[in-house]
Amino acid sequence: MSKSVSMSEMKVTLSQRVLHFRQPAGTSRGTYTTRHIWLIRLSDGKRVGWGECAPLPDLSCDALPEEEYGSMLQEMCNRYLSAGEIPYELLRPYPSMLFGLETAHASLHGTAPFNRSTPFSRGEVGIPINGLVWMGTFDEMYARIEEKLKAGFHCVKLKIGAIDWQREIALVEFIRRHFSAEQIQLRVDANGGFSPQEALGKLQQLAQYNIHSIEQPIRQHQWQAMAKLCSETPLPIALDEELIGVNDLEEKKALLDTIHPHYIILKPSLHGGMHGCREWIALARERGIGSWITSALESNIGLHAIALFTADVYRQLPAMPYQGLGTGQLFTDNIPMPLEIRGEHLWLNQ
C-alpha cells in the first residue's frame, strides 16, 4: 500500500512494511513476533530523504488503528508540504509521526544530525552500546548473556518481570558471582512489572548485586508512588514508559520536578521525536538528571537516524553513557543500512 501527496516540486510517499523478529521479543507487556512500520519518502525531484514512523501497539501514545494512523500521517505530511516546514506543535501528540517526518526532512536537506558534523557520522568512532538480553526462560537468558559477554559487551541490560522472580534474582546473582561491577555494568528493565507495594523490596534485593539502574519498576501514571520510590530506593531509577504521552513542555517540567528520577531513557519514536527528546535532555540536565537514548524496535532506517541523533546530542559529554542502539540485528528482513556492531560499539560505515 502506498499514497502520494505533492505540492510544487516536493513529494511525499507513504508506504507500509512488516518486519519479522528472528526470535520472539518478550516483555512484561507481551511478546512481539512482527513489527509494523510506516516509511516516509520525501523528494524534491533531485534529492530523496527517508523517515520511519514506528508506533508500538499498546504502548505508543499515537498507536492508532492502521487506517486512522495512515490518514493522520498523510494529513500531517500535507501540512508540511503546505507550510514548507514541520508543524511541531501539531505533531506533539504524535511522536512517531514527528520522528519520521523530521528524519525525512533532515536527511533530504542534509541538516543536523545528517550533516556529517560528528566523528560518528564521519565513520571515525563508534557509539558505545549495551547488550540487550530479552526475557525468556532461565536457560535462554543465561545463553544470551554468555553471547553478549563473549561479543565484548561491558554493559548488559536484562529484561525482567516475565519469569519467576527467584529465578531472575538467581540469574543476576550468577552474573555477579562471575563478573564484578567493574567488569560488567548491569542494567535491568522491569517495564512496569512490579506493584508499588512490592517494588521497594525487590529493589533492595537487586541492590545487593551492584546494579547500575532499573528502568520503570512500576507502571506509569503513578507519579506520587514513583516519587516515593525514587526517594527511598537503594538503586537508581530510570524513567522510560513514564515519559510516554507527556508531550507538553510544562508537563515535562512537572513530571521531573515531582518524581525526581535519577535517569530518563529516551526513545524518539515514543518521546516526542528528536525535537521532543532535545527538550527532555535539556530539562534533565538543568536538574542534574542523567539520560541516554535507546531505539524502540525500529528498522535500520529509524535506527540510523537515532544513532546520528545520539552522536549529535551527546557530543559535549566527556564520556558518552552506554546507549541502547543494538536492535538492528533483531529482524530477519531488516532494511539494509551502513550500520555495523563491532564489539560493544555501533559504527556507521562510509
Short mmCIF file of C-alpha atoms in Angstrom, two decimals:
data_model
loop_
_atom_site.label_atom_id
_atom_site.label_comp_id
_atom_site.label_asym_id
_atom_site.label_seq_id
_atom_site.Cartn_x
_atom_site.Cartn_y
_atom_site.Cartn_z
CA MET A 1 0.00 0.00 0.00
CA SER A 2 1.29 3.49 -0.81
CA LYS A 3 -0.10 7.00 -1.01
CA SER A 4 1.41 10.11 -2.55
CA VAL A 5 0.80 13.79 -1.91
CA SER A 6 2.66 16.61 -3.58
CA MET A 7 2.86 20.39 -3.80
CA SER A 8 5.20 22.35 -6.04
CA GLU A 9 8.38 20.28 -6.53
CA MET A 10 8.09 18.41 -3.23
CA LYS A 11 6.50 14.99 -2.98
CA VAL A 12 5.81 12.67 -0.06
CA THR A 13 5.17 8.96 -0.49
CA LEU A 14 3.96 6.82 2.40
CA SER A 15 4.36 3.05 2.45
CA GLN A 16 4.00 0.24 4.98
CA ARG A 17 6.21 -2.70 5.83
CA VAL A 18 6.13 -5.65 8.21
CA LEU A 19 9.39 -6.86 9.78
CA HIS A 20 9.84 -10.29 11.34
CA PHE A 21 11.79 -10.99 14.53
CA ARG A 22 14.49 -13.65 14.45
CA GLN A 23 13.12 -14.86 17.78
CA PRO A 24 10.10 -13.69 19.79
CA ALA A 25 10.85 -10.47 21.68
CA GLY A 26 9.34 -10.86 25.14
CA THR A 27 8.50 -8.03 27.53
CA SER A 28 6.31 -7.88 30.63
CA ARG A 29 3.61 -6.49 28.33
CA GLY A 30 3.63 -9.37 25.89
CA THR A 31 5.69 -10.87 23.09
CA TYR A 32 6.37 -9.41 19.64
CA THR A 33 6.89 -11.64 16.60
CA THR A 34 6.38 -8.99 13.89
CA ARG A 35 6.88 -5.23 13.67
CA HIS A 36 4.68 -2.96 11.55
CA ILE A 37 6.22 0.33 10.36
CA TRP A 38 5.43 3.22 8.04
CA LEU A 39 8.09 4.71 5.77
CA ILE A 40 8.13 8.31 4.53
CA ARG A 41 9.90 9.03 1.25
CA LEU A 42 10.41 12.75 0.74
CA SER A 43 11.67 14.02 -2.62
CA ASP A 44 12.23 17.41 -4.23
CA GLY A 45 12.92 15.96 -7.68
CA LYS A 46 16.68 15.83 -7.14
CA ARG A 47 17.23 14.56 -3.62
CA VAL A 48 15.48 11.91 -1.51
CA GLY A 49 15.07 11.69 2.26
CA TRP A 50 13.70 8.76 4.24
CA GLY A 51 11.97 8.63 7.61
CA GLU A 52 10.37 5.91 9.68
CA CYS A 53 7.19 6.02 11.76
CA ALA A 54 7.08 3.04 14.10
CA PRO A 55 4.40 3.26 16.83
CA LEU A 56 4.34 0.34 19.29
CA PRO A 57 0.89 -1.23 19.86
CA ASP A 58 -0.42 -0.81 23.41
CA LEU A 59 2.50 1.46 24.29
CA SER A 60 2.83 4.49 21.98
CA CYS A 61 0.52 7.40 22.70
CA ASP A 62 -0.17 7.62 18.95
CA ALA A 63 -0.72 3.90 18.27
CA LEU A 64 -3.94 4.48 16.33
CA PRO A 65 -5.81 1.89 14.25
CA GLU A 66 -3.99 1.36 10.93
CA GLU A 67 -6.36 3.28 8.69
CA GLU A 68 -6.70 6.17 11.15
CA TYR A 69 -2.92 6.34 11.61
CA GLY A 70 -2.37 6.45 7.85
CA SER A 71 -4.92 9.23 7.40
CA MET A 72 -3.44 11.33 10.20
CA LEU A 73 0.10 10.81 8.91
CA GLN A 74 -0.94 11.88 5.42
CA GLU A 75 -2.68 14.97 6.83
CA MET A 76 0.50 15.96 8.69
CA CYS A 77 2.55 15.43 5.54
CA ASN A 78 0.11 17.65 3.64
CA ARG A 79 0.51 20.34 6.28
CA TYR A 80 4.27 20.04 5.98
CA LEU A 81 4.10 20.46 2.21
CA SER A 82 1.74 23.42 2.51
CA ALA A 83 3.76 25.26 5.16
CA GLY A 84 7.21 24.25 3.93
CA GLU A 85 8.21 23.34 7.48
CA ILE A 86 7.47 20.71 10.11
CA PRO A 87 4.33 21.53 12.19
CA TYR A 88 5.98 20.73 15.52
CA GLU A 89 3.17 21.90 17.77
CA LEU A 90 0.53 19.99 15.82
CA LEU A 91 2.69 16.87 15.96
CA ARG A 92 3.37 16.92 19.73
CA PRO A 93 0.60 14.32 20.34
CA TYR A 94 2.03 12.10 17.55
CA PRO A 95 5.70 11.46 18.39
CA SER A 96 6.24 8.57 15.97
CA MET A 97 4.90 10.68 13.09
CA LEU A 98 7.04 13.62 14.14
CA PHE A 99 10.15 11.46 14.27
CA GLY A 100 9.51 10.06 10.80
CA LEU A 101 8.81 13.44 9.22
CA GLU A 102 11.68 15.32 10.86
CA THR A 103 14.05 12.47 9.93
CA ALA A 104 12.94 12.54 6.29
CA HIS A 105 13.28 16.34 6.23
CA ALA A 106 16.75 16.34 7.80
CA SER A 107 18.05 13.56 5.59
CA LEU A 108 16.73 15.29 2.45
CA HIS A 109 18.29 18.64 3.30
CA GLY A 110 21.45 17.34 4.97
CA THR A 111 20.79 19.25 8.19
CA ALA A 112 21.65 18.08 11.74
CA PRO A 113 22.05 15.30 12.59
CA PHE A 114 22.53 14.26 8.93
CA ASN A 115 25.29 16.78 8.17
CA ARG A 116 28.38 14.67 8.95
CA SER A 117 29.29 17.05 11.78
CA THR A 118 30.20 14.37 14.35
CA PRO A 119 33.03 11.82 14.43
CA PHE A 120 30.39 9.05 14.38
CA SER A 121 28.65 10.40 11.27
CA ARG A 122 32.04 10.52 9.53
CA GLY A 123 32.77 6.91 10.45
CA GLU A 124 35.66 7.83 12.77
CA VAL A 125 34.32 6.46 16.06
CA GLY A 126 31.60 4.12 17.25
CA ILE A 127 28.84 4.70 19.81
CA PRO A 128 29.15 2.53 22.95
CA ILE A 129 26.02 0.40 23.32
CA ASN A 130 24.67 -2.06 25.85
CA GLY A 131 24.00 -5.69 25.11
CA LEU A 132 20.27 -6.42 25.35
CA VAL A 133 19.06 -9.72 26.82
CA TRP A 134 15.37 -10.35 26.18
CA MET A 135 13.03 -12.12 28.54
CA GLY A 136 12.84 -15.87 28.25
CA THR A 137 13.42 -18.99 30.27
CA PHE A 138 16.34 -19.09 32.67
CA ASP A 139 18.36 -21.19 30.24
CA GLU A 140 17.57 -18.91 27.30
CA MET A 141 18.54 -15.77 29.20
CA TYR A 142 21.70 -17.41 30.51
CA ALA A 143 22.74 -18.39 26.98
CA ARG A 144 22.03 -14.88 25.68
CA ILE A 145 24.11 -13.33 28.45
CA GLU A 146 27.01 -15.60 27.55
CA GLU A 147 26.73 -14.49 23.91
CA LYS A 148 26.87 -10.81 24.87
CA LEU A 149 29.85 -11.27 27.15
CA LYS A 150 31.76 -13.24 24.52
CA ALA A 151 30.99 -10.49 21.99
CA GLY A 152 32.80 -7.99 24.22
CA PHE A 153 29.98 -6.07 25.89
CA HIS A 154 30.75 -4.35 29.19
CA CYS A 155 27.17 -3.19 29.79
CA VAL A 156 24.31 -5.69 29.71
CA LYS A 157 20.64 -4.84 30.05
CA LEU A 158 18.29 -7.56 31.30
CA LYS A 159 14.57 -7.54 30.66
CA ILE A 160 12.97 -8.85 33.84
CA GLY A 161 9.45 -9.48 35.09
CA ALA A 162 8.36 -12.35 32.85
CA ILE A 163 9.71 -15.44 34.62
CA ASP A 164 9.71 -16.46 38.28
CA TRP A 165 11.27 -13.68 40.41
CA GLN A 166 13.53 -16.03 42.35
CA ARG A 167 14.93 -17.40 39.12
CA GLU A 168 15.57 -13.87 37.85
CA ILE A 169 17.39 -13.00 41.05
CA ALA A 170 19.36 -16.22 40.71
CA LEU A 171 20.35 -15.17 37.19
CA VAL A 172 21.54 -11.76 38.41
CA GLU A 173 23.41 -13.40 41.28
CA PHE A 174 25.08 -15.82 38.85
CA ILE A 175 26.33 -12.93 36.67
CA ARG A 176 27.72 -11.07 39.66
CA ARG A 177 29.39 -14.20 41.01
CA HIS A 178 31.40 -14.44 37.78
CA PHE A 179 31.75 -10.78 36.80
CA SER A 180 32.31 -7.79 39.07
CA ALA A 181 30.67 -4.40 38.62
CA GLU A 182 33.98 -3.15 37.19
CA GLN A 183 33.85 -5.87 34.52
CA ILE A 184 30.15 -5.71 33.64
CA GLN A 185 27.69 -2.85 34.18
CA LEU A 186 24.28 -4.41 34.77
CA ARG A 187 21.04 -2.60 33.98
CA VAL A 188 17.61 -4.14 34.43
CA ASP A 189 14.29 -3.17 32.85
CA ALA A 190 11.06 -4.15 34.60
CA ASN A 191 8.77 -2.45 32.05
CA GLY A 192 6.44 -1.51 34.92
CA GLY A 193 6.18 -5.13 36.05
CA PHE A 194 6.27 -4.52 39.85
CA SER A 195 3.41 -3.34 42.02
CA PRO A 196 4.04 -0.25 44.17
CA GLN A 197 3.69 -2.43 47.27
CA GLU A 198 6.39 -4.93 46.29
CA ALA A 199 8.74 -2.67 44.32
CA LEU A 200 10.94 -1.38 47.15
CA GLY A 201 11.57 -4.88 48.49
CA LYS A 202 12.60 -6.13 45.06
CA LEU A 203 14.86 -3.13 44.51
CA GLN A 204 16.53 -3.85 47.83
CA GLN A 205 17.22 -7.41 46.68
CA LEU A 206 18.63 -6.21 43.35
CA ALA A 207 20.81 -3.59 45.04
CA GLN A 208 22.90 -6.37 46.60
CA TYR A 209 24.34 -7.09 43.16
CA ASN A 210 25.68 -3.66 42.20
CA ILE A 211 23.02 -2.91 39.60
CA HIS A 212 23.62 0.33 37.68
CA SER A 213 19.91 1.19 37.41
CA ILE A 214 16.42 -0.17 36.95
CA GLU A 215 14.04 1.09 34.28
CA GLN A 216 10.42 1.74 35.10
CA PRO A 217 9.94 -0.53 38.15
CA ILE A 218 6.21 0.26 38.42
CA ARG A 219 3.65 1.16 35.78
CA GLN A 220 3.45 4.74 34.58
CA HIS A 221 0.87 7.37 35.65
CA GLN A 222 1.56 6.79 39.37
CA TRP A 223 3.61 9.93 39.95
CA GLN A 224 3.33 10.03 43.73
CA ALA A 225 4.13 6.33 44.13
CA MET A 226 7.09 6.67 41.76
CA ALA A 227 8.32 9.80 43.57
CA LYS A 228 8.20 7.94 46.89
CA LEU A 229 10.07 5.00 45.38
CA CYS A 230 12.74 7.30 43.91
CA SER A 231 13.25 8.92 47.34
CA GLU A 232 13.61 5.58 49.15
CA THR A 233 15.30 3.31 46.63
CA PRO A 234 18.81 1.93 47.19
CA LEU A 235 19.06 1.55 43.43
CA PRO A 236 19.00 4.37 40.83
CA ILE A 237 15.70 4.53 38.92
CA ALA A 238 15.35 5.44 35.26
CA LEU A 239 12.06 6.51 33.71
CA ASP A 240 11.01 5.20 30.31
CA GLU A 241 7.30 4.45 29.81
CA GLU A 242 6.55 7.21 32.34
CA LEU A 243 7.54 9.79 29.71
CA ILE A 244 5.17 8.48 27.03
CA GLY A 245 2.33 10.89 26.30
CA VAL A 246 3.96 13.70 28.29
CA ASN A 247 4.48 15.98 25.31
CA ASP A 248 3.80 19.47 26.66
CA LEU A 249 6.87 21.36 27.89
CA GLU A 250 5.31 22.43 31.18
CA GLU A 251 4.06 18.91 31.89
CA LYS A 252 7.59 17.59 31.30
CA LYS A 253 8.89 20.01 33.91
CA ALA A 254 6.15 18.99 36.33
CA LEU A 255 6.94 15.28 35.91
CA LEU A 256 10.66 15.71 36.55
CA ASP A 257 10.10 18.07 39.50
CA THR A 258 7.54 15.72 41.07
CA ILE A 259 9.27 12.36 40.64
CA HIS A 260 12.97 13.37 40.75
CA PRO A 261 14.28 10.31 38.87
CA HIS A 262 17.98 9.51 38.64
CA TYR A 263 17.84 8.98 34.86
CA ILE A 264 15.48 9.29 31.93
CA ILE A 265 15.67 6.99 28.90
CA LEU A 266 14.59 8.47 25.62
CA LYS A 267 13.17 6.85 22.51
CA PRO A 268 12.46 9.40 19.75
CA SER A 269 9.56 7.34 18.37
CA LEU A 270 7.87 7.39 21.78
CA HIS A 271 9.07 10.58 23.44
CA GLY A 272 8.50 13.41 21.00
CA GLY A 273 10.80 12.77 18.07
CA MET A 274 14.22 14.40 18.04
CA HIS A 275 12.64 17.77 18.87
CA GLY A 276 10.90 16.45 21.98
CA CYS A 277 13.91 14.42 23.12
CA ARG A 278 16.11 17.52 22.97
CA GLU A 279 13.60 19.21 25.30
CA TRP A 280 13.70 16.27 27.72
CA ILE A 281 17.51 16.20 27.74
CA ALA A 282 17.82 19.93 28.34
CA LEU A 283 15.32 19.83 31.22
CA ALA A 284 17.05 16.79 32.74
CA ARG A 285 20.48 18.41 32.59
CA GLU A 286 19.15 21.50 34.33
CA ARG A 287 18.02 19.24 37.19
CA GLY A 288 21.11 17.06 37.39
CA ILE A 289 19.28 14.06 35.91
CA GLY A 290 21.21 11.72 33.65
CA SER A 291 19.94 10.33 30.35
CA TRP A 292 20.65 8.02 27.48
CA ILE A 293 18.88 7.11 24.26
CA THR A 294 17.54 3.79 23.02
CA SER A 295 15.76 2.60 19.91
CA ALA A 296 12.21 1.27 20.06
CA LEU A 297 12.40 -1.69 17.69
CA GLU A 298 12.58 0.45 14.57
CA SER A 299 14.04 -0.83 11.31
CA ASN A 300 17.56 0.19 10.35
CA ILE A 301 16.18 3.39 8.80
CA GLY A 302 14.96 4.60 12.19
CA LEU A 303 17.99 3.17 13.99
CA HIS A 304 20.34 5.02 11.62
CA ALA A 305 18.59 8.31 12.39
CA ILE A 306 18.59 7.67 16.14
CA ALA A 307 22.31 6.86 16.09
CA LEU A 308 23.12 10.09 14.23
CA PHE A 309 20.91 12.00 16.66
CA THR A 310 22.59 10.36 19.68
CA ALA A 311 26.06 11.28 18.45
CA ASP A 312 24.93 14.87 17.92
CA VAL A 313 23.21 15.23 21.31
CA TYR A 314 25.97 13.76 23.46
CA ARG A 315 29.00 15.17 21.65
CA GLN A 316 29.70 17.60 24.50
CA LEU A 317 29.93 14.92 27.19
CA PRO A 318 33.40 13.81 28.35
CA ALA A 319 32.28 10.17 28.32
CA MET A 320 29.16 9.04 26.48
CA PRO A 321 26.99 6.63 28.51
CA TYR A 322 26.11 3.26 27.01
CA GLN A 323 23.22 3.73 24.58
CA GLY A 324 20.53 1.20 23.68
CA LEU A 325 21.08 1.03 19.93
CA GLY A 326 21.68 -2.66 19.32
CA THR A 327 18.27 -3.65 17.95
CA GLY A 328 19.20 -3.71 14.26
CA GLN A 329 20.02 -7.43 14.40
CA LEU A 330 16.60 -8.46 15.70
CA PHE A 331 14.87 -8.82 12.32
CA THR A 332 15.26 -11.39 9.55
CA ASP A 333 14.24 -8.90 6.86
CA ASN A 334 15.63 -5.57 8.05
CA ILE A 335 16.27 -2.73 5.61
CA PRO A 336 19.96 -2.53 4.64
CA MET A 337 21.80 0.47 6.07
CA PRO A 338 25.54 1.11 6.64
CA LEU A 339 25.38 0.19 10.34
CA GLU A 340 27.66 -2.38 11.95
CA ILE A 341 28.17 -3.58 15.52
CA ARG A 342 31.83 -4.16 16.32
CA GLY A 343 32.27 -5.47 19.84
CA GLU A 344 30.26 -3.11 22.05
CA HIS A 345 30.19 -0.20 19.59
CA LEU A 346 27.79 0.74 16.81
CA TRP A 347 29.62 2.07 13.76
CA LEU A 348 28.49 3.87 10.64
CA ASN A 349 30.36 2.52 7.62
CA GLN A 350 31.16 5.10 4.97
#
